[in-house]
Coordinates of C-alpha atoms in Angstrom, one line a residue:
M1 CA -34.9 28.1 -46.3
K2 CA -35.4 25.0 -48.3
N3 CA -34.4 22.8 -45.4
S4 CA -36.7 24.6 -43.1
S5 CA -39.6 23.9 -45.5
L6 CA -38.7 20.2 -45.5
W7 CA -38.6 20.1 -41.7
L8 CA -41.9 21.9 -41.5
G9 CA -43.5 19.4 -43.9
A10 CA -42.1 16.5 -42.1
F11 CA -43.4 17.9 -38.8
F12 CA -46.8 18.4 -40.3
L13 CA -46.9 14.8 -41.7
F14 CA -45.8 13.5 -38.3
G15 CA -48.7 15.4 -36.7
V16 CA -51.1 13.9 -39.2
F17 CA -50.0 10.3 -38.6
S18 CA -49.9 10.8 -34.9
T19 CA -53.5 11.8 -34.8
E20 CA -54.6 8.8 -36.7
A21 CA -54.4 6.7 -33.6
Q22 CA -56.1 9.3 -31.4
E23 CA -57.0 8.6 -27.8
K24 CA -60.6 9.2 -26.9
K25 CA -61.5 9.5 -23.2
M26 CA -65.0 8.1 -23.0
A27 CA -67.5 7.9 -20.2
L28 CA -69.6 4.8 -19.8
E29 CA -72.8 6.7 -20.5
E30 CA -71.4 8.0 -23.7
A31 CA -70.4 4.5 -24.8
I32 CA -73.9 3.2 -24.1
Q33 CA -75.5 6.1 -26.0
L34 CA -73.3 5.4 -29.0
A35 CA -74.3 1.7 -28.9
M36 CA -78.0 2.5 -28.7
T37 CA -77.9 5.0 -31.6
Q38 CA -75.1 4.1 -33.9
S39 CA -74.7 0.3 -33.8
T40 CA -76.1 -1.8 -36.6
E41 CA -78.0 -4.0 -34.1
A42 CA -79.8 -0.9 -32.7
K43 CA -80.7 0.4 -36.1
M44 CA -81.9 -3.0 -37.2
A45 CA -84.2 -3.2 -34.1
D46 CA -85.6 0.2 -35.0
T47 CA -86.1 -0.9 -38.6
K48 CA -88.1 -4.0 -37.4
V49 CA -90.3 -1.7 -35.3
A50 CA -91.0 0.5 -38.3
T51 CA -91.8 -2.6 -40.4
K52 CA -94.4 -3.8 -37.8
A53 CA -95.9 -0.3 -37.8
F54 CA -96.4 -0.4 -41.5
E55 CA -97.9 -3.9 -41.3
M56 CA -100.3 -2.7 -38.5
Q57 CA -101.5 0.2 -40.7
S58 CA -102.0 -2.2 -43.6
V59 CA -104.2 -4.4 -41.5
K60 CA -106.2 -1.4 -40.2
N61 CA -106.9 -0.3 -43.8
R62 CA -109.0 -3.4 -44.2
Q63 CA -111.8 -1.8 -42.2
Y64 CA -112.2 0.9 -44.8
P65 CA -114.3 0.7 -48.0
D66 CA -112.9 -0.8 -51.1
L67 CA -113.4 1.5 -54.1
K68 CA -112.6 0.2 -57.6
V69 CA -112.8 2.1 -61.0
S70 CA -112.3 0.4 -64.3
G71 CA -112.7 1.3 -68.0
Q72 CA -112.5 -0.5 -71.3
Y73 CA -112.3 0.4 -74.9
Q74 CA -112.5 -2.4 -77.5
R75 CA -112.5 -2.4 -81.3
L76 CA -114.9 -4.9 -82.9
T77 CA -114.5 -6.4 -86.4
N78 CA -117.8 -6.2 -88.3
A79 CA -119.9 -7.6 -85.5
D80 CA -123.3 -9.1 -86.5
V81 CA -125.9 -7.4 -84.4
N82 CA -129.5 -8.9 -84.3
L83 CA -131.7 -6.9 -82.0
K84 CA -134.5 -9.0 -80.4
I85 CA -136.3 -6.1 -78.9
G86 CA -137.2 -2.6 -80.1
G87 CA -137.3 -3.6 -83.9
G88 CA -140.5 -1.6 -84.4
G89 CA -141.3 -2.7 -87.9
E90 CA -141.4 -5.7 -90.3
E91 CA -138.6 -8.1 -90.3
G92 CA -135.9 -7.0 -92.6
S93 CA -137.4 -3.5 -93.0
S94 CA -134.1 -2.0 -91.7
A95 CA -130.4 -2.9 -92.0
A96 CA -128.5 -4.1 -88.9
P97 CA -126.4 -1.4 -87.3
K98 CA -122.7 -1.3 -88.0
V99 CA -120.8 -1.9 -84.7
N100 CA -117.1 -1.4 -84.6
Q101 CA -116.4 -0.4 -81.0
L102 CA -117.4 -0.9 -77.3
M103 CA -116.8 1.5 -74.4
L104 CA -117.4 0.4 -70.8
G105 CA -116.8 2.2 -67.6
Q106 CA -117.7 1.2 -64.1
A107 CA -117.1 2.0 -60.4
S108 CA -117.8 -0.2 -57.5
A109 CA -117.6 0.2 -53.7
S110 CA -117.8 -2.4 -50.9
V111 CA -118.0 -1.7 -47.2
P112 CA -117.6 -4.6 -44.8
L113 CA -120.4 -4.7 -42.2
F114 CA -119.8 -7.9 -40.4
A115 CA -117.2 -10.7 -40.7
G116 CA -117.5 -12.4 -37.3
F117 CA -115.3 -9.6 -35.8
K118 CA -112.4 -10.9 -37.9
I119 CA -111.3 -7.5 -38.9
Q120 CA -111.3 -6.1 -35.4
N121 CA -109.3 -9.1 -34.1
N122 CA -106.8 -8.9 -36.9
I123 CA -106.2 -5.3 -35.9
K124 CA -105.7 -6.5 -32.3
V125 CA -103.2 -9.1 -33.5
A126 CA -101.3 -6.5 -35.5
E127 CA -101.3 -4.0 -32.6
N128 CA -100.0 -6.6 -30.1
L129 CA -97.3 -7.7 -32.5
Y130 CA -96.3 -4.1 -33.0
Q131 CA -96.0 -3.7 -29.2
A132 CA -94.1 -6.9 -28.9
E133 CA -91.6 -5.6 -31.5
Q134 CA -91.2 -2.4 -29.6
Y135 CA -90.4 -4.2 -26.4
T136 CA -88.0 -6.5 -28.4
A137 CA -86.2 -3.5 -29.7
K138 CA -85.9 -2.1 -26.2
N139 CA -84.6 -5.4 -25.0
T140 CA -82.1 -5.5 -27.8
K141 CA -80.8 -2.1 -26.8
E142 CA -80.7 -3.2 -23.2
Q143 CA -78.5 -6.2 -24.1
L144 CA -76.3 -3.9 -26.3
A145 CA -75.8 -1.6 -23.3
L146 CA -74.8 -4.6 -21.2
D147 CA -72.4 -5.8 -23.9
V148 CA -70.9 -2.3 -23.9
V149 CA -70.5 -2.4 -20.1
K150 CA -68.7 -5.7 -20.3
L151 CA -66.3 -4.5 -23.1
Y152 CA -65.7 -1.2 -21.2
V153 CA -64.9 -3.1 -18.0
N154 CA -62.6 -5.6 -19.8
L155 CA -60.8 -2.7 -21.5
Y156 CA -60.3 -1.1 -18.1
K157 CA -58.9 -4.3 -16.7
A158 CA -56.5 -4.8 -19.6
Q159 CA -55.3 -1.2 -19.5
E160 CA -54.8 -1.3 -15.7
S161 CA -52.8 -4.5 -16.0
T162 CA -50.6 -2.9 -18.7
Q163 CA -50.0 0.1 -16.5
L164 CA -49.3 -1.9 -13.3
I165 CA -47.0 -4.4 -15.1
T166 CA -45.1 -1.5 -16.8
E167 CA -44.5 0.2 -13.5
N168 CA -43.3 -3.1 -12.0
I169 CA -40.9 -3.7 -14.9
K170 CA -39.2 -0.4 -14.2
S171 CA -38.5 -1.3 -10.5
A172 CA -37.6 -4.8 -11.6
E173 CA -35.1 -3.5 -14.1
Q174 CA -33.6 -1.2 -11.5
R175 CA -33.2 -4.2 -9.3
V176 CA -31.4 -6.1 -12.0
K177 CA -29.0 -3.1 -12.4
D178 CA -28.4 -3.1 -8.6
F179 CA -27.9 -6.9 -8.6
K180 CA -25.4 -6.6 -11.5
A181 CA -23.3 -4.2 -9.4
M182 CA -23.6 -6.4 -6.4
E183 CA -22.7 -9.5 -8.4
A184 CA -19.6 -7.7 -9.9
N185 CA -18.5 -6.9 -6.3
G186 CA -19.0 -10.4 -5.1
L187 CA -21.9 -9.5 -2.8
I188 CA -24.4 -11.9 -4.3
A189 CA -24.3 -15.0 -6.3
R190 CA -24.8 -15.0 -10.0
N191 CA -27.8 -17.2 -9.5
D192 CA -29.6 -14.4 -7.7
L193 CA -28.9 -12.1 -10.6
L194 CA -30.3 -14.6 -13.0
K195 CA -33.5 -14.9 -10.9
A196 CA -34.0 -11.2 -11.1
Q197 CA -33.5 -11.1 -14.8
L198 CA -35.9 -14.0 -15.2
Q199 CA -38.5 -12.1 -13.3
V200 CA -38.1 -9.1 -15.7
S201 CA -38.5 -11.5 -18.7
N202 CA -41.7 -12.9 -17.1
Y203 CA -43.1 -9.4 -16.5
K204 CA -42.4 -8.5 -20.1
I205 CA -44.2 -11.6 -21.4
A206 CA -47.2 -10.7 -19.2
L207 CA -47.0 -7.1 -20.5
E208 CA -47.2 -8.2 -24.1
D209 CA -50.2 -10.4 -23.3
A210 CA -51.9 -7.4 -21.6
K211 CA -51.2 -5.2 -24.6
K212 CA -52.7 -7.8 -26.9
N213 CA -55.8 -7.8 -24.7
V214 CA -56.0 -4.0 -24.9
S215 CA -55.8 -4.0 -28.6
T216 CA -58.4 -6.8 -29.1
I217 CA -61.0 -5.4 -26.7
N218 CA -60.5 -1.9 -27.9
F219 CA -61.1 -3.0 -31.5
Q220 CA -64.2 -4.8 -30.5
L221 CA -65.6 -1.8 -28.6
A222 CA -64.7 0.6 -31.4
T223 CA -66.4 -1.6 -34.0
L224 CA -69.5 -1.9 -31.9
L225 CA -69.7 1.9 -31.4
K226 CA -69.0 2.5 -35.1
L227 CA -65.8 4.5 -34.3
P228 CA -62.7 4.6 -36.5
E229 CA -60.7 1.4 -36.0
S230 CA -57.7 3.5 -35.0
T231 CA -59.5 5.1 -32.0
Q232 CA -57.8 4.3 -28.7
I233 CA -60.6 4.3 -26.1
V234 CA -59.7 5.3 -22.6
P235 CA -62.3 4.4 -20.0
N236 CA -63.0 6.9 -17.2
A237 CA -61.4 5.6 -14.1
A238 CA -63.8 7.5 -11.9
V239 CA -66.6 5.1 -12.9
F240 CA -64.8 2.3 -11.1
D241 CA -64.5 4.3 -7.8
K242 CA -68.2 4.8 -7.3
N243 CA -70.2 3.2 -4.5
N244 CA -73.4 2.2 -6.2
I245 CA -76.5 1.3 -4.2
L246 CA -78.7 -1.3 -5.8
N247 CA -82.4 -1.3 -5.1
A248 CA -83.9 -4.0 -7.3
T249 CA -86.8 -6.2 -6.4
A250 CA -88.5 -9.1 -8.2
E251 CA -91.6 -7.0 -8.7
D252 CA -89.6 -4.3 -10.4
A253 CA -88.0 -7.0 -12.7
L254 CA -91.4 -8.5 -13.6
S255 CA -92.7 -5.1 -14.6
G256 CA -89.6 -3.7 -16.1
R257 CA -88.2 -6.5 -18.3
N258 CA -88.8 -5.7 -21.9
D259 CA -88.3 -9.3 -23.1
L260 CA -91.0 -10.4 -20.7
E261 CA -93.3 -7.7 -21.9
A262 CA -92.7 -8.7 -25.5
I263 CA -93.8 -12.3 -24.7
R264 CA -96.9 -11.0 -22.9
S265 CA -97.8 -9.0 -26.0
Q266 CA -97.3 -12.1 -28.2
Q267 CA -99.6 -14.0 -25.9
K268 CA -102.3 -11.3 -26.4
A269 CA -101.9 -11.7 -30.1
A270 CA -102.3 -15.5 -29.8
D271 CA -105.5 -15.0 -27.9
A272 CA -106.8 -12.7 -30.7
N273 CA -105.9 -15.4 -33.2
V274 CA -108.3 -17.8 -31.5
K275 CA -111.1 -15.3 -32.1
I276 CA -110.1 -14.9 -35.7
A277 CA -110.3 -18.7 -36.2
Q278 CA -113.7 -18.8 -34.5
A279 CA -114.9 -16.0 -36.9
N280 CA -115.0 -18.5 -39.8
Y281 CA -118.2 -19.9 -38.2
Y282 CA -120.0 -16.7 -39.1
P283 CA -121.1 -15.3 -42.5
S284 CA -119.6 -12.2 -44.0
I285 CA -121.9 -9.3 -44.8
S286 CA -121.0 -6.2 -46.8
L287 CA -122.7 -3.2 -48.3
M288 CA -122.1 -2.8 -52.0
G289 CA -122.8 -0.1 -54.6
G290 CA -121.7 0.8 -58.1
Y291 CA -122.0 2.8 -61.3
I292 CA -121.9 1.6 -64.9
A293 CA -121.7 3.5 -68.2
L294 CA -121.8 1.6 -71.5
D295 CA -121.7 2.7 -75.1
L296 CA -122.1 0.1 -77.9
Q297 CA -121.6 1.9 -81.2
N298 CA -124.9 2.6 -83.1
V299 CA -126.7 0.1 -80.7
M300 CA -127.2 1.5 -77.3
T301 CA -125.9 3.9 -74.7
V302 CA -126.3 3.3 -70.9
T303 CA -125.6 6.1 -68.4
N304 CA -126.4 6.8 -64.8
A305 CA -126.8 3.0 -64.1
M306 CA -126.5 3.1 -60.3
N307 CA -126.7 -0.1 -58.2
F308 CA -126.5 -0.8 -54.5
G309 CA -127.3 -3.7 -52.2
V310 CA -126.1 -6.1 -49.6
G311 CA -123.7 -9.0 -50.1
L312 CA -123.7 -12.2 -48.1
S313 CA -121.0 -14.8 -48.1
Y314 CA -120.9 -18.0 -46.0
D315 CA -118.7 -21.0 -46.4
L316 CA -120.8 -24.0 -45.3
T317 CA -117.9 -26.3 -45.1
S318 CA -116.4 -24.2 -42.3
I319 CA -119.0 -25.8 -40.0
F320 CA -117.1 -29.1 -40.3
K321 CA -113.5 -28.0 -41.2
N322 CA -113.0 -25.0 -38.9
G323 CA -113.0 -27.0 -35.7
K324 CA -109.4 -28.1 -36.2
E325 CA -108.3 -24.5 -36.9
V326 CA -109.8 -23.3 -33.7
K327 CA -108.2 -26.1 -31.7
A328 CA -104.8 -25.3 -33.2
A329 CA -105.2 -21.6 -32.4
K330 CA -106.2 -22.4 -28.8
S331 CA -103.2 -24.7 -28.5
K332 CA -100.8 -22.0 -29.7
A333 CA -102.4 -19.5 -27.2
H334 CA -101.8 -22.1 -24.5
E335 CA -98.2 -22.4 -25.6
A336 CA -97.8 -18.6 -25.4
E337 CA -99.3 -18.7 -21.9
Q338 CA -96.8 -21.3 -20.8
V339 CA -93.9 -19.4 -22.3
V340 CA -95.0 -16.3 -20.2
E341 CA -95.0 -18.5 -17.1
M342 CA -91.5 -19.9 -17.9
M343 CA -90.1 -16.5 -18.7
T344 CA -91.6 -15.1 -15.4
D345 CA -89.8 -17.7 -13.4
R346 CA -86.6 -17.1 -15.4
V347 CA -86.7 -13.4 -14.7
K348 CA -87.1 -14.0 -11.0
V349 CA -84.1 -16.3 -10.9
E350 CA -81.9 -14.0 -13.0
N351 CA -82.8 -11.0 -10.8
Q352 CA -82.1 -12.8 -7.6
Q353 CA -78.8 -14.3 -8.9
A354 CA -77.6 -10.9 -10.3
N355 CA -78.3 -9.2 -6.9
E356 CA -76.4 -11.9 -5.0
N357 CA -73.5 -11.7 -7.5
Y358 CA -73.3 -7.9 -6.9
Q359 CA -73.3 -8.2 -3.2
L360 CA -70.5 -10.9 -3.4
A361 CA -68.5 -8.6 -5.7
L362 CA -68.7 -5.8 -3.1
K363 CA -67.5 -8.1 -0.3
Q364 CA -64.6 -9.4 -2.5
N365 CA -63.6 -5.8 -3.3
K366 CA -63.2 -5.1 0.4
V367 CA -61.0 -8.1 0.8
Y368 CA -58.8 -7.2 -2.2
Q369 CA -58.3 -3.7 -0.7
E370 CA -57.0 -5.3 2.5
A371 CA -54.9 -7.7 0.4
V372 CA -53.1 -4.8 -1.3
E373 CA -52.3 -3.2 2.0
Q374 CA -51.0 -6.5 3.3
A375 CA -49.0 -7.3 0.2
T376 CA -47.4 -3.8 0.3
E377 CA -46.5 -4.1 3.9
N378 CA -45.2 -7.6 3.4
Y379 CA -42.9 -6.4 0.5
R380 CA -41.6 -3.6 2.7
I381 CA -40.7 -5.9 5.5
V382 CA -39.1 -8.5 3.2
K383 CA -37.1 -5.8 1.5
D384 CA -35.8 -4.5 4.8
K385 CA -34.9 -8.1 5.8
Y386 CA -33.2 -8.6 2.5
D387 CA -31.2 -5.4 2.8
N388 CA -30.1 -6.6 6.3
G389 CA -29.2 -10.0 5.0
L390 CA -32.1 -11.7 6.9
S391 CA -34.0 -12.8 3.8
D392 CA -32.9 -14.3 0.5
T393 CA -33.6 -13.3 -3.1
N394 CA -36.4 -15.8 -3.5
D395 CA -38.4 -14.2 -0.7
L396 CA -37.8 -10.7 -2.2
L397 CA -38.9 -11.7 -5.7
E398 CA -41.9 -13.6 -4.4
A399 CA -43.0 -10.7 -2.3
D400 CA -42.7 -8.4 -5.3
V401 CA -44.9 -10.7 -7.4
E402 CA -47.5 -10.9 -4.6
Q403 CA -47.6 -7.2 -4.4
L404 CA -48.2 -6.8 -8.2
Q405 CA -50.8 -9.5 -8.2
S406 CA -52.7 -7.9 -5.3
K407 CA -52.8 -4.6 -7.2
I408 CA -54.1 -6.3 -10.3
N409 CA -56.6 -8.3 -8.3
L410 CA -57.9 -5.0 -6.8
A411 CA -58.2 -3.4 -10.2
Y412 CA -60.1 -6.4 -11.5
S413 CA -62.3 -6.5 -8.4
K414 CA -63.3 -2.8 -8.9
A415 CA -64.1 -3.5 -12.5
N416 CA -66.1 -6.7 -11.6
S417 CA -68.2 -4.7 -9.1
I418 CA -69.2 -2.3 -11.8
E419 CA -70.0 -5.1 -14.2
K420 CA -72.1 -7.0 -11.6
Y421 CA -73.9 -3.7 -10.8
Y422 CA -75.0 -3.1 -14.4
T423 CA -75.8 -6.8 -14.9
A424 CA -78.1 -6.6 -11.9
L425 CA -79.7 -3.5 -13.4
A426 CA -80.2 -5.3 -16.7
A427 CA -81.7 -8.3 -14.9
G428 CA -84.3 -5.9 -13.4
G429 CA -84.9 -4.1 -16.7
K430 CA -83.4 -0.8 -15.5
L431 CA -80.0 -0.6 -17.2
T432 CA -80.8 1.9 -19.9
S433 CA -83.3 3.9 -17.8
S434 CA -80.7 4.3 -15.0
V435 CA -78.1 5.8 -17.4
T436 CA -78.5 9.5 -18.1
L437 CA -78.4 9.8 -21.9
T438 CA -77.9 13.1 -23.7
K439 CA -79.6 13.8 -27.0
N440 CA -77.5 14.4 -30.0

């Protein structure tokens, strides 16, 4: 009974440890969603958008009235009070009042009426910068999605290489066994056996390299997606068997690229900054009002002292000094315009290049499919010739290597086609919008 408990405990512990490195089959859409919601880069992008929203609200608050309330209570030490008015009698006929305290309360309000449209243009600047940050956040997530695609594709490549090499090692080891028996019976030279054994060793070296790549890429992807480091991600092979049709034009890219839209919003903010600089040529006018209550002990009490009026402020030196500020603002606006033009050209080039790369990948994939058929048939023919003594060991081993390489090339080609497809979508600003995301 005691031994049974020990075995049960050992089995439970083994189950616990075995689940630590749990495999997780993951669709590409799920990986993209995790990156856009859980990664630090995505969260930081959202935080920056929230910061810009607060800054915009702060700027908008400047158009509202300023209301200030203050109060004072002060103790005075035997103040000498000499009233110049309201004595009412002969000099010295009454003693000076004893004053030991002062209480003062006041409230003031100020409403901006005109400031050369500076407030309105400051609001426009803040709104455009907020929009630019929103587009920047979307572009950040678009690039994150593309990074996920590349890691996902590379992980598929590494895992496919591992699987194909492992399968080839099994057949190569069986060949070594057969060669050992043939060498023992004097049917082949020992040199042929050594060549077969060397091929197995080379395959094993390639296998270890492929396993290293799987571990490295898997760790990178799991870290990006904020998954446990021990998670073994298994890409969905069905993703790489799809025939994707790409419909992307330069016009779509110019209207869909978030990084281009962000720069356009920054250009609008720069144009508004020119108007802000020009506003310094105008005076500032505000409506003011207030209330004062005062109590000077034993001297006077003032209540209901209301005041209102109009305030005017004008910096005369701005007539001479502000010209440089306006020129600097206009120069920055011109820079922003040139950046938009440069980015527009860049988007066109990237979109055209990405489309061409995808079409090339599709053509290469067809060739690699034919190559697998050719390499498989070539190995079959060489194997038949070898079995009939019409081909030597070198030909057999070379055909085996070519067959393995053709299968690896095909797997890589399928993966590259998917990567080029999503790269083209990203170049057109359609990557995240083309992926069906589920809400958590």
